[in-house]
Coordinates of C-alpha atoms in Angstrom, one line a residue:
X1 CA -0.3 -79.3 -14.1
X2 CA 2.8 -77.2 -15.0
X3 CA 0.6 -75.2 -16.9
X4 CA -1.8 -74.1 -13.8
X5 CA 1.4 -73.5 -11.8
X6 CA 2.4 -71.0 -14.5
X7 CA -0.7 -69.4 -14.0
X8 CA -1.3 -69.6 -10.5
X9 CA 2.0 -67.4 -10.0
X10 CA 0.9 -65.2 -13.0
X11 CA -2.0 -64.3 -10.7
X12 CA 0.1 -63.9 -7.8
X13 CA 2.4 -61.5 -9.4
X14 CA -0.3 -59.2 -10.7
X15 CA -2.3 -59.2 -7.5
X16 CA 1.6 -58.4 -5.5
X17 CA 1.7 -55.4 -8.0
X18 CA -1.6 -54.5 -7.4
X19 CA -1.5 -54.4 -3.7
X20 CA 2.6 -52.2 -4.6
X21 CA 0.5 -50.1 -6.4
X22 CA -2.3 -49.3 -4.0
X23 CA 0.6 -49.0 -1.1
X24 CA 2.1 -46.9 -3.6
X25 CA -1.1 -44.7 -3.7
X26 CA -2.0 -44.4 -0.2
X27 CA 2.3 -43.7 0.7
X28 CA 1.6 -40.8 -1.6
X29 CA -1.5 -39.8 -0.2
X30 CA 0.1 -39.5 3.1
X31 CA 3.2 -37.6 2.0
X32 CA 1.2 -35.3 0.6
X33 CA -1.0 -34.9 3.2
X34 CA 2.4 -34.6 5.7
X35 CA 3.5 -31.8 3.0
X36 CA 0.1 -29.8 3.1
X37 CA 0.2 -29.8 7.1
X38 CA 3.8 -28.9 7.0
X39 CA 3.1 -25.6 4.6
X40 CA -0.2 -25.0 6.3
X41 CA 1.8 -24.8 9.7
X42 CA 4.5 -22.6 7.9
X43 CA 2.7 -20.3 5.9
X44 CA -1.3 -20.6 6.2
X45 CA -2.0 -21.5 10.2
X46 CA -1.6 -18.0 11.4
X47 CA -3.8 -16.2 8.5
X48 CA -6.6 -18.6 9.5
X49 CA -6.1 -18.1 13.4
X50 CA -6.0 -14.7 12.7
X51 CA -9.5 -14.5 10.8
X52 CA -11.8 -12.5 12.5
X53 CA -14.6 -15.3 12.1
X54 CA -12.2 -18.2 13.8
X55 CA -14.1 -18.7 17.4
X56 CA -10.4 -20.3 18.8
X57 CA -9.2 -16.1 18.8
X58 CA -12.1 -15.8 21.9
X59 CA -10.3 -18.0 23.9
X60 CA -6.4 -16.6 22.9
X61 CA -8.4 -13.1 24.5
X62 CA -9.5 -15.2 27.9
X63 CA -5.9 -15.8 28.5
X64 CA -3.5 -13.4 27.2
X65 CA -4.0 -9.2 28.0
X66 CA -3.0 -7.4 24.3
X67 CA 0.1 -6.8 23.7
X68 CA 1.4 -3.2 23.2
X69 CA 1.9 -1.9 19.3
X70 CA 4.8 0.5 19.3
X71 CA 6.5 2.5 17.2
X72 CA 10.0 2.3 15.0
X73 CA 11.7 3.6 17.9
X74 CA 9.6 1.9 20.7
X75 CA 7.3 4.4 21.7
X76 CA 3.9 3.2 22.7
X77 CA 1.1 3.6 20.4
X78 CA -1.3 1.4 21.7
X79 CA -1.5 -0.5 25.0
X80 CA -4.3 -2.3 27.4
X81 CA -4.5 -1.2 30.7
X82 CA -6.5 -3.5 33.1
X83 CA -8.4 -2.3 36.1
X84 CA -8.5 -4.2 39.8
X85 CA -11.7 -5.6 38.5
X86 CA -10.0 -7.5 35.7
X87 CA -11.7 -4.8 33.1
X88 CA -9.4 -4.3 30.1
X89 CA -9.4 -0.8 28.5
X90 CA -7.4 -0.6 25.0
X91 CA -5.8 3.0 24.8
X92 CA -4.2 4.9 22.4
X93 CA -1.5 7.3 23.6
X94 CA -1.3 9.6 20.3
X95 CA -5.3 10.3 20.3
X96 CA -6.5 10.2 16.5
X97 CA -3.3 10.8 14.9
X98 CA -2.6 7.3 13.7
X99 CA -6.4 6.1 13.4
X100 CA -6.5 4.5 10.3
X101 CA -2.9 3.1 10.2
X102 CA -3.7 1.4 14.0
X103 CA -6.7 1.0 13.4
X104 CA -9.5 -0.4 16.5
X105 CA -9.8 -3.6 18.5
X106 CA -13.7 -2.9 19.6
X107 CA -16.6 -3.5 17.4
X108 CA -14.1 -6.1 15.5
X109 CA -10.6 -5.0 14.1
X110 CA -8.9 -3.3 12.2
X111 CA -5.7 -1.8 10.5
X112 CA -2.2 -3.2 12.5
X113 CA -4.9 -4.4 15.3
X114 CA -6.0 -6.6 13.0
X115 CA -3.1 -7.5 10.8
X116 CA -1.3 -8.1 14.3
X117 CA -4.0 -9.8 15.9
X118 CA -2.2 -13.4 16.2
X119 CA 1.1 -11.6 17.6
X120 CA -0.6 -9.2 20.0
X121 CA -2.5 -12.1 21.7
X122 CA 0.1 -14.7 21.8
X123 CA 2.6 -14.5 24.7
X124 CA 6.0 -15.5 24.9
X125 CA 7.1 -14.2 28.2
X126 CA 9.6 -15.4 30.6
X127 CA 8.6 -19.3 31.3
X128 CA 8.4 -18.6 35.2
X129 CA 6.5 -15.7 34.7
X130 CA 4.1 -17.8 32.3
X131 CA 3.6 -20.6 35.4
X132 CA 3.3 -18.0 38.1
X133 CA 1.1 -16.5 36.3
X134 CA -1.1 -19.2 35.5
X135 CA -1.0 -20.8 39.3
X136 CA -2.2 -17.1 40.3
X137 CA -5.3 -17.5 38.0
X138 CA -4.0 -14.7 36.3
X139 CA -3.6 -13.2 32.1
X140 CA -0.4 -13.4 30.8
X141 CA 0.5 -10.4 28.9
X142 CA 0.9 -10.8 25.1
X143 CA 3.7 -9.7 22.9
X144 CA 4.6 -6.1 21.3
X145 CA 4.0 -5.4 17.5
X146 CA 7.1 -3.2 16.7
X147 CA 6.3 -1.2 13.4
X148 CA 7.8 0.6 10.7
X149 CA 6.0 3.7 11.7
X150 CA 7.8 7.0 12.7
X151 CA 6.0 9.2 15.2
X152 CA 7.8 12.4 13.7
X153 CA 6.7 11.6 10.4
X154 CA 3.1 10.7 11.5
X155 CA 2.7 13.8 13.3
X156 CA 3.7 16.1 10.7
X157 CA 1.8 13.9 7.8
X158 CA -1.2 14.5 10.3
X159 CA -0.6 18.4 10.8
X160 CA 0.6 19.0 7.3
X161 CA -3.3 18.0 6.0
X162 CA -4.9 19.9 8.9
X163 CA -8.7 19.5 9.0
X164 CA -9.0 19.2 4.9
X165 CA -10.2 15.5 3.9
X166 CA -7.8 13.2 2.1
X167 CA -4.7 11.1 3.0
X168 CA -1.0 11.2 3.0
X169 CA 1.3 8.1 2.7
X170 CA 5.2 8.4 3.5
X171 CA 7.5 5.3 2.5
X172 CA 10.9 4.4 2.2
X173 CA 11.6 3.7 -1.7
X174 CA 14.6 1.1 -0.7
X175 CA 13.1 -0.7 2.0
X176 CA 8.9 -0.2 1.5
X177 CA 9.5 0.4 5.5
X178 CA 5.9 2.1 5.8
X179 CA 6.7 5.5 7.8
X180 CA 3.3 7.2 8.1
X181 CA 0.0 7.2 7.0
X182 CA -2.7 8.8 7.3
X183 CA -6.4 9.1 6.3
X184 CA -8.9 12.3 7.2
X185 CA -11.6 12.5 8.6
X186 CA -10.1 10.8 10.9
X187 CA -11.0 9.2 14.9
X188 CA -9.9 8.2 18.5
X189 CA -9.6 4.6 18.5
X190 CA -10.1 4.2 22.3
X191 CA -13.6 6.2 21.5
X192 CA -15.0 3.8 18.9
X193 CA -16.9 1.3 21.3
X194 CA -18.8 4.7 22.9
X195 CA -18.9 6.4 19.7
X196 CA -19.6 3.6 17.3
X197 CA -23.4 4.6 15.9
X198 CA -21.9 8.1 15.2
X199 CA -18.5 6.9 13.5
X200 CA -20.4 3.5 11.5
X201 CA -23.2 6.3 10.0
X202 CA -21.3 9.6 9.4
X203 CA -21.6 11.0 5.7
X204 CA -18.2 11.9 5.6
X205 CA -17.0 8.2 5.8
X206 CA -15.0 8.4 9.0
X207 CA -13.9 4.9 9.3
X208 CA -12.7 4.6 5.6
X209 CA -9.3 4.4 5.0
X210 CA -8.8 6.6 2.1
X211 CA -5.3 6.3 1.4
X212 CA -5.9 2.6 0.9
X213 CA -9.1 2.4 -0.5
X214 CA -10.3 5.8 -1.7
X215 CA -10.3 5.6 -5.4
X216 CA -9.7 9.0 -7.2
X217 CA -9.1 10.2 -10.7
X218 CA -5.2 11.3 -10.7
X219 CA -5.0 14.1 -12.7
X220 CA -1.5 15.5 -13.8
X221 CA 0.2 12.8 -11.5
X222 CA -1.1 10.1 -13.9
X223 CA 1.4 12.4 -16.8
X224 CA 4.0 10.2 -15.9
X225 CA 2.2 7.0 -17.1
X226 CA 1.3 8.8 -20.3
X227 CA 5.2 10.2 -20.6
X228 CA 6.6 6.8 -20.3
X229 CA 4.4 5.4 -22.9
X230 CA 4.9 8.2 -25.0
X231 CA 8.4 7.7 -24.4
X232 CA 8.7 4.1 -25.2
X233 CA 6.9 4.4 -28.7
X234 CA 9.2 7.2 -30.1
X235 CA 12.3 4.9 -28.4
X236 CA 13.2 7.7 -26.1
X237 CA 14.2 10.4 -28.7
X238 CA 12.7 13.2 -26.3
X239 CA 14.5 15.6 -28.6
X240 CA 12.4 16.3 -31.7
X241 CA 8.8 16.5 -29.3
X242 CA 7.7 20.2 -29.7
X243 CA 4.3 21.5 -29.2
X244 CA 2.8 25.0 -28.8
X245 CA 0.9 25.6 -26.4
X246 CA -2.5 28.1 -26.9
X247 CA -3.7 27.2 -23.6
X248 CA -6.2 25.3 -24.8
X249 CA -7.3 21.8 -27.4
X250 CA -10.2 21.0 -29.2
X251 CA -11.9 17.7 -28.9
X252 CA -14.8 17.9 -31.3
X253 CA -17.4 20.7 -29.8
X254 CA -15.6 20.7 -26.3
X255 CA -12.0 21.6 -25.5
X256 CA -9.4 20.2 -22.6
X257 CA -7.6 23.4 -20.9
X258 CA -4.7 24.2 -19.1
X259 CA -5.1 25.3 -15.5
X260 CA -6.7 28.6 -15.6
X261 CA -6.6 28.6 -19.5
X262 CA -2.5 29.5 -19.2
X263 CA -0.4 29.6 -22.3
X264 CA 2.6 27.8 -22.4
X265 CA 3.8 28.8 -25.3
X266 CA 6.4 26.4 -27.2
X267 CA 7.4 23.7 -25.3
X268 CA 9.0 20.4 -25.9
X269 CA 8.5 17.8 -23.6
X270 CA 10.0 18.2 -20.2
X271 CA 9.0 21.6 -20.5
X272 CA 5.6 20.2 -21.3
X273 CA 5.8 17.4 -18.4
X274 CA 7.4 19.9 -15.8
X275 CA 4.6 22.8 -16.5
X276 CA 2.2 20.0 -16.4
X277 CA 0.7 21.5 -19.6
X278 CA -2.9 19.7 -20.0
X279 CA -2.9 20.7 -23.7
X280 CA 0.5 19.0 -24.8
X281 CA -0.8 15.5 -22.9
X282 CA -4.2 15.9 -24.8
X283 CA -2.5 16.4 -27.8
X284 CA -0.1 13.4 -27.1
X285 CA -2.9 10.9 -25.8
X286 CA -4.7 11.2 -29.2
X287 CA -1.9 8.9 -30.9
X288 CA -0.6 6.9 -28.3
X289 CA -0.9 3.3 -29.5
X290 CA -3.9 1.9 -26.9
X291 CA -2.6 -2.0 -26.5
X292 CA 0.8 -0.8 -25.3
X293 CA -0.5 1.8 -22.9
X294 CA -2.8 -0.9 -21.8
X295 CA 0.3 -3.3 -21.3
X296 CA 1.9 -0.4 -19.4
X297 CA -0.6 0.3 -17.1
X298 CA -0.5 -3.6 -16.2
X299 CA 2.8 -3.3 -15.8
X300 CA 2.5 -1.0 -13.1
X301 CA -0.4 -2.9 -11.4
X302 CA -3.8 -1.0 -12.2
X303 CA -6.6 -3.3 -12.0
X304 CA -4.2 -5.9 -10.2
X305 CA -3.8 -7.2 -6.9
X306 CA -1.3 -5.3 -4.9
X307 CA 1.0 -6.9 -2.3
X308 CA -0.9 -5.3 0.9
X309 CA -1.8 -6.8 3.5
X310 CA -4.3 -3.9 4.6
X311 CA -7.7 -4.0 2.9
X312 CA -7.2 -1.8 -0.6
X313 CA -8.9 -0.9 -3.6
X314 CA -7.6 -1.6 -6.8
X315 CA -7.2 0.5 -9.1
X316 CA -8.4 1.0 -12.6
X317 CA -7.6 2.3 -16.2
X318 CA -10.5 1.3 -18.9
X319 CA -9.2 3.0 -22.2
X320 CA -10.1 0.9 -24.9
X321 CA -9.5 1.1 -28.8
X322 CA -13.0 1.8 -29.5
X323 CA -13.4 4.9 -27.1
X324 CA -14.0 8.2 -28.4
X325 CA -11.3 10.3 -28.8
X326 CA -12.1 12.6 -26.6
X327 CA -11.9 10.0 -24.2
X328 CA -8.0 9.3 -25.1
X329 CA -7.1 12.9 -24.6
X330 CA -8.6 12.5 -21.5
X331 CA -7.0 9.4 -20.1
X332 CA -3.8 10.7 -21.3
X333 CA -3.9 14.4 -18.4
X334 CA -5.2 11.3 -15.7
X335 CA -8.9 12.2 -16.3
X336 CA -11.5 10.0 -18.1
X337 CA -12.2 6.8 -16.0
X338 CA -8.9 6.3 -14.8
X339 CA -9.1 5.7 -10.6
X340 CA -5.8 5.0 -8.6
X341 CA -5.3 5.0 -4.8
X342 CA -3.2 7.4 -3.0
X343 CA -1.0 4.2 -1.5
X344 CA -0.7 2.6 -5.3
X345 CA 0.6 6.0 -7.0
X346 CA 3.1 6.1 -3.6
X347 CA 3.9 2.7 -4.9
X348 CA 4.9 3.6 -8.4
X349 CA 6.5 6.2 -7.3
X350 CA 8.3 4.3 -5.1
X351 CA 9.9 2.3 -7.7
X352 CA 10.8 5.3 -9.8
X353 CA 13.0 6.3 -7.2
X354 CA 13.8 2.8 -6.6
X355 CA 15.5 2.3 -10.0
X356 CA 12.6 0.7 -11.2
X357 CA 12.4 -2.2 -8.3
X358 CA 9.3 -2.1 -6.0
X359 CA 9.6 -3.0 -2.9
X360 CA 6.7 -4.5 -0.5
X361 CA 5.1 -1.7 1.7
X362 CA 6.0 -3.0 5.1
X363 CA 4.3 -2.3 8.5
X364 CA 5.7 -4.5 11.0
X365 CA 9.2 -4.8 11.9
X366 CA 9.3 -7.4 14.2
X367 CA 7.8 -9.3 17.2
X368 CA 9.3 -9.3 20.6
X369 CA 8.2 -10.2 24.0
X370 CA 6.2 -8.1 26.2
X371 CA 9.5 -6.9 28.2
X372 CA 11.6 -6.8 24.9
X373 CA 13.7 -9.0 25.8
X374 CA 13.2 -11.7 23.2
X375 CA 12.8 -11.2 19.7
X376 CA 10.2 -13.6 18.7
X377 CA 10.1 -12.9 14.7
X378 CA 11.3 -10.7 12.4
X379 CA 9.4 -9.8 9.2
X380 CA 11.6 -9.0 6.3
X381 CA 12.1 -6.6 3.9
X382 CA 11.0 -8.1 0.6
X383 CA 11.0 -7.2 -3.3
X384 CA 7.9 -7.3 -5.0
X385 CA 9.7 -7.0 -8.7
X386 CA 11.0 -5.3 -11.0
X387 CA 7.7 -2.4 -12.6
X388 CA 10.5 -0.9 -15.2
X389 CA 13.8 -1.0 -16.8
X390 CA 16.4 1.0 -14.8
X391 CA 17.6 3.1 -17.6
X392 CA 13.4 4.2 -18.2
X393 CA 13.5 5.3 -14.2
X394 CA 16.6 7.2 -14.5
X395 CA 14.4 9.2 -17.6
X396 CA 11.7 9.7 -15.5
X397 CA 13.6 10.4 -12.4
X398 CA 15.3 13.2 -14.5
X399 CA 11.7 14.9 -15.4
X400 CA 10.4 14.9 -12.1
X401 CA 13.1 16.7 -10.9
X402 CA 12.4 19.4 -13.5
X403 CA 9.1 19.3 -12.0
X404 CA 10.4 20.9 -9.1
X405 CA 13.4 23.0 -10.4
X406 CA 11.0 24.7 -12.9
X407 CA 7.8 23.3 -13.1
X408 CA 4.9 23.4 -10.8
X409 CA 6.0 22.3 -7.4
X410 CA 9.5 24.9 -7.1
X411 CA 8.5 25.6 -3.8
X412 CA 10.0 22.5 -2.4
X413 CA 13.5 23.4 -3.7
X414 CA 15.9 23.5 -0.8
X415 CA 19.8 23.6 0.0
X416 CA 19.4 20.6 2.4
X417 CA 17.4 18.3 -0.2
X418 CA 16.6 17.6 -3.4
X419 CA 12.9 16.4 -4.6
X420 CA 11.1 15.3 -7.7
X421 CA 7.7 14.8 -8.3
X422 CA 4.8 15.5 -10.0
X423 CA 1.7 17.7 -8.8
X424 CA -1.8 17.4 -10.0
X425 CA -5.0 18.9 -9.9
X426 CA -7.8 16.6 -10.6
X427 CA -11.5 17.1 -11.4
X428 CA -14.3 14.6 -10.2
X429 CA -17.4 16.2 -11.2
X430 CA -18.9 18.4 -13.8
X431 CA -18.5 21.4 -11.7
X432 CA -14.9 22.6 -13.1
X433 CA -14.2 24.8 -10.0
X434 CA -14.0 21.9 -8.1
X435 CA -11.0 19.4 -7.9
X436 CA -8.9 17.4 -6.0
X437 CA -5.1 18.0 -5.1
X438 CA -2.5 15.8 -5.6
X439 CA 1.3 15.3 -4.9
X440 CA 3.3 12.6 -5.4
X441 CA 7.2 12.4 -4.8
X442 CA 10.6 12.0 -3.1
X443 CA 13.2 13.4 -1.1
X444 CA 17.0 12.4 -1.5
X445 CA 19.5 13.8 0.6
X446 CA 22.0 12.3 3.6
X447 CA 19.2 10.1 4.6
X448 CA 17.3 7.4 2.5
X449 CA 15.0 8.6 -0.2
X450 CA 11.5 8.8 1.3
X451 CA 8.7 8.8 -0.9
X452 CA 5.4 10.8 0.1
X453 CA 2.2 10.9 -1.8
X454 CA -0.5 13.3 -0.7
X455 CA -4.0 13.6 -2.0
X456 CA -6.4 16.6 -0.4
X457 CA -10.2 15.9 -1.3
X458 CA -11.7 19.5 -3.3
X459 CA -9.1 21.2 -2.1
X460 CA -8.2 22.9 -5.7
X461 CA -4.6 24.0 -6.6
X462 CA -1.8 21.4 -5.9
X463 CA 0.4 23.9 -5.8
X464 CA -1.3 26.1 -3.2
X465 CA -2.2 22.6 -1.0
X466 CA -0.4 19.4 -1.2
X467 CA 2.6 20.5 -2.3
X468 CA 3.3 22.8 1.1
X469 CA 1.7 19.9 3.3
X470 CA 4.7 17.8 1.2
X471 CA 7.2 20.6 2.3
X472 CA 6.3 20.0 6.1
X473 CA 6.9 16.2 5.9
X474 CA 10.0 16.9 3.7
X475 CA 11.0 19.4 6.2
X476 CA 10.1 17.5 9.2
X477 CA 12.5 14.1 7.9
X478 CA 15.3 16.4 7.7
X479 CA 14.6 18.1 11.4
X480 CA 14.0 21.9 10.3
X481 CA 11.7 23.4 12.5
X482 CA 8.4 23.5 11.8

């Protein structure tokens, strides 16, 4: 008998923990569930609301009028106007000169009308305003997108390219405040509804928004990469590199020139780097160890997801061991099958100037209400990480300057400002006359070092295209006429 009492309360204990053990399980379940509703409220629910495809944005539209999208210093750059029918017209003060960066909100969105979708169609006006509104039957009017964007800068990033195709992307290097950019051929955004089967068809790829997703070989700007490698494998003893140059290097039956077959003559290497001498780079790429450059080129985010929150390309850099050496050589003057985006190389050349740090390109500043009375949200600058050691941007800071005070872009040497850069002229197809035009750089001075990467589709010479359209914008953040 005592026996079956021992057993009976055996039983009883097991099945007590067994019924702590499945409250145990189902407790969790529920935090968990609690903790995955929380984050998704925090940091998911707006992305999801804001996907084009989510049906519930059709009825934020049947209640709220568009907010306004201005600029850094609150002009208007887009606004709705609604007619005494209840029509709503979405226009666009500054024409086509920030198309891509605004982007459309007919025929789906795009650019900050996209990005800003949740923001512009939410309204946080004045309570009474809210309930007069609604016993009137009427919209309330949603809340302004302030941006990083600068019309100045815009405007003479927009000019500066003129009617040539190609894009232009100005950033502060400190902040990754986003102050222009701009993509050609370019549009009206108030037009695209009425000129949509023209724009959606056109061989010139109107709507594409080249300086985030046009992919192009980089030419001489990519010498940096290839200099800091080179660099980091002979531990920064620039001193003993000497090369002469004969204006030309011989790859098995074919041979890499310098532009227009110049020779440099002896060099050594910021002589080399500044003159953007094709044949030195050549030279250099055929020894360069190819699992370090690999690692470096990771390092600075080719063929890696970039913090953007635009639609982007990524870019790419395929040199492997087993590729020709002709192919090295190649790589090494930013030929071979090396792409990069204009935006990325503004990125790495952001955090050159920013000691190494890269910031996260950032175009919205902050939400307020539709009067601006109220500042709803502020979105923050943030750093993405650390690309390179400071000492190693300091180097290459130092070289880019010679770029400029000797090299290939001396033009942009002024007594108001200092720049460093790199130019480059890059080919695309067999045809050798015809080539792209690149610059990539920054401007220090009294005002915050502003980064501005330009890249003109077969334009040619660097020198004779992007680097003036980079003097304009240079000129035009320090307020010299024009």
């Amino acid at each position: 008998m005592q026996k079956k009492k021992k057993t009976t309360k055996r039983k009883k204990r097991i099945r007590s923990r067994e019924y702590s053990n499945i409250m145990l399980l189902f407790t969790g379940i529920f935090v968990l569930m609690i903790g995955y509703l929380v984050f998704f409220q925090v940091t998911k629910s707006r992305e999801t609301i804001n996907n084009p495809y989510n049906a519930r944005l059709d009825t934020f539209e049947k209640r709220v009028v568009r907010g306004n999208i201005l600029a850094c210093d609150g002009q208007v750059l887009a606004y709705t106007k609604v007619a005494e029918d209840g029509t709503e017209t979405r226009y666009y003060p500054f024409d086509c000169t920030f198309a891509h960066v605004l982007g459309y909100s007919d025929y789906g969105k795009t650019g900050i009308e996209e990005m800003g979708n949740f923001q512009l169609l939410t309204s946080n006006a004045y309570f009474v305003e809210k309930f007069i509104n609604e016993l009137k039957e009427q919209k309330n009017i949603g809340d302004n997108l302030v941006t990083t964007l600068d019309v100045d800068l815009q405007t003479a990033a927009h000019d500066a390219l003129g009617d040539q195709k190609g894009a232009v992307v100005v950033l502060e290097a400190a902040t990754g405040n986003v102050r222009a950019l701009v993509s050609k051929p370019d549009y009206d955004p108030g037009l695209v509804r009425s000129e949509w089967s023209r724009l959606s068809t056109s061989q010139d790829s109107i709507l594409l928004n080249r300086a985030m997703q046009g992919l192009y070989p980089p030419g001489s700007t990519f010498k940096t990469v290839t200099l800091l490698e080179y660099l980091r494998e002979h531990q920064f003893q620039d001193e003993s590199y000497s090369y002469l140059c004969k204006g030309k290097v011989l790859v098995g039956d074919s041979s890499i020139s310098c532009y227009h077959g110049i020779s440099h003559g002896e060099l050594d290497l910021k002589l080399a780097y500044g003159k953007s001498c094709n044949s030195a780079f050549a030279d250099m790429g055929r020894y360069l160890n190819d699992r370090l450059f690999r690692r470096l080129a990771d390092d600075l985010l080719f063929d890696s997801e970039l913090p953007l929150s635009f639609p982007y390309s990524q870019s790419s850099f395929k040199l492997k061991s087993s590729d020709s050496e002709a192919l090295h050589m190649m790589t090494a003057i930013g030929q071979g099958d090396t792409l990069v985006t204009p935006m990325h190389m503004a990125m790495i050349t952001a955090a050159i100037a920013n000691d190494g740090i890269l910031m996260v390109p950032r175009f919205l500043d902050r939400t307020e209400s539709h009067t601006g009375s109220t500042v709803v949200e502020r979105y923050p600058v943030t750093e993405y990480g650390r690309l390179l050691p400071s000492e190693e941007a300091a180097v290459l800071q130092e070289y880019m300057r010679a770029v400029v005070e000797s090299g290939t872009a001396t033009s942009l040497q002024s007594d108001q400002y200092v720049v460093a850069g790199k130019t480059g002229t890059a080919e695309y197809s067999s045809d050798k006359k015809k080539s792209h035009a690149w610059f990539t750089g920054y401007v220090s001075g009294d005002k915050p070092d502003l980064v501005v990467c330009i890249l003109v589709e077969s334009a040619g010479s660097s020198s004779e295209y992007a680097v003036p359209a980079a003097r304009k914008i240079f000129d035009a953040y320090y307020g010299k006429e024009l």
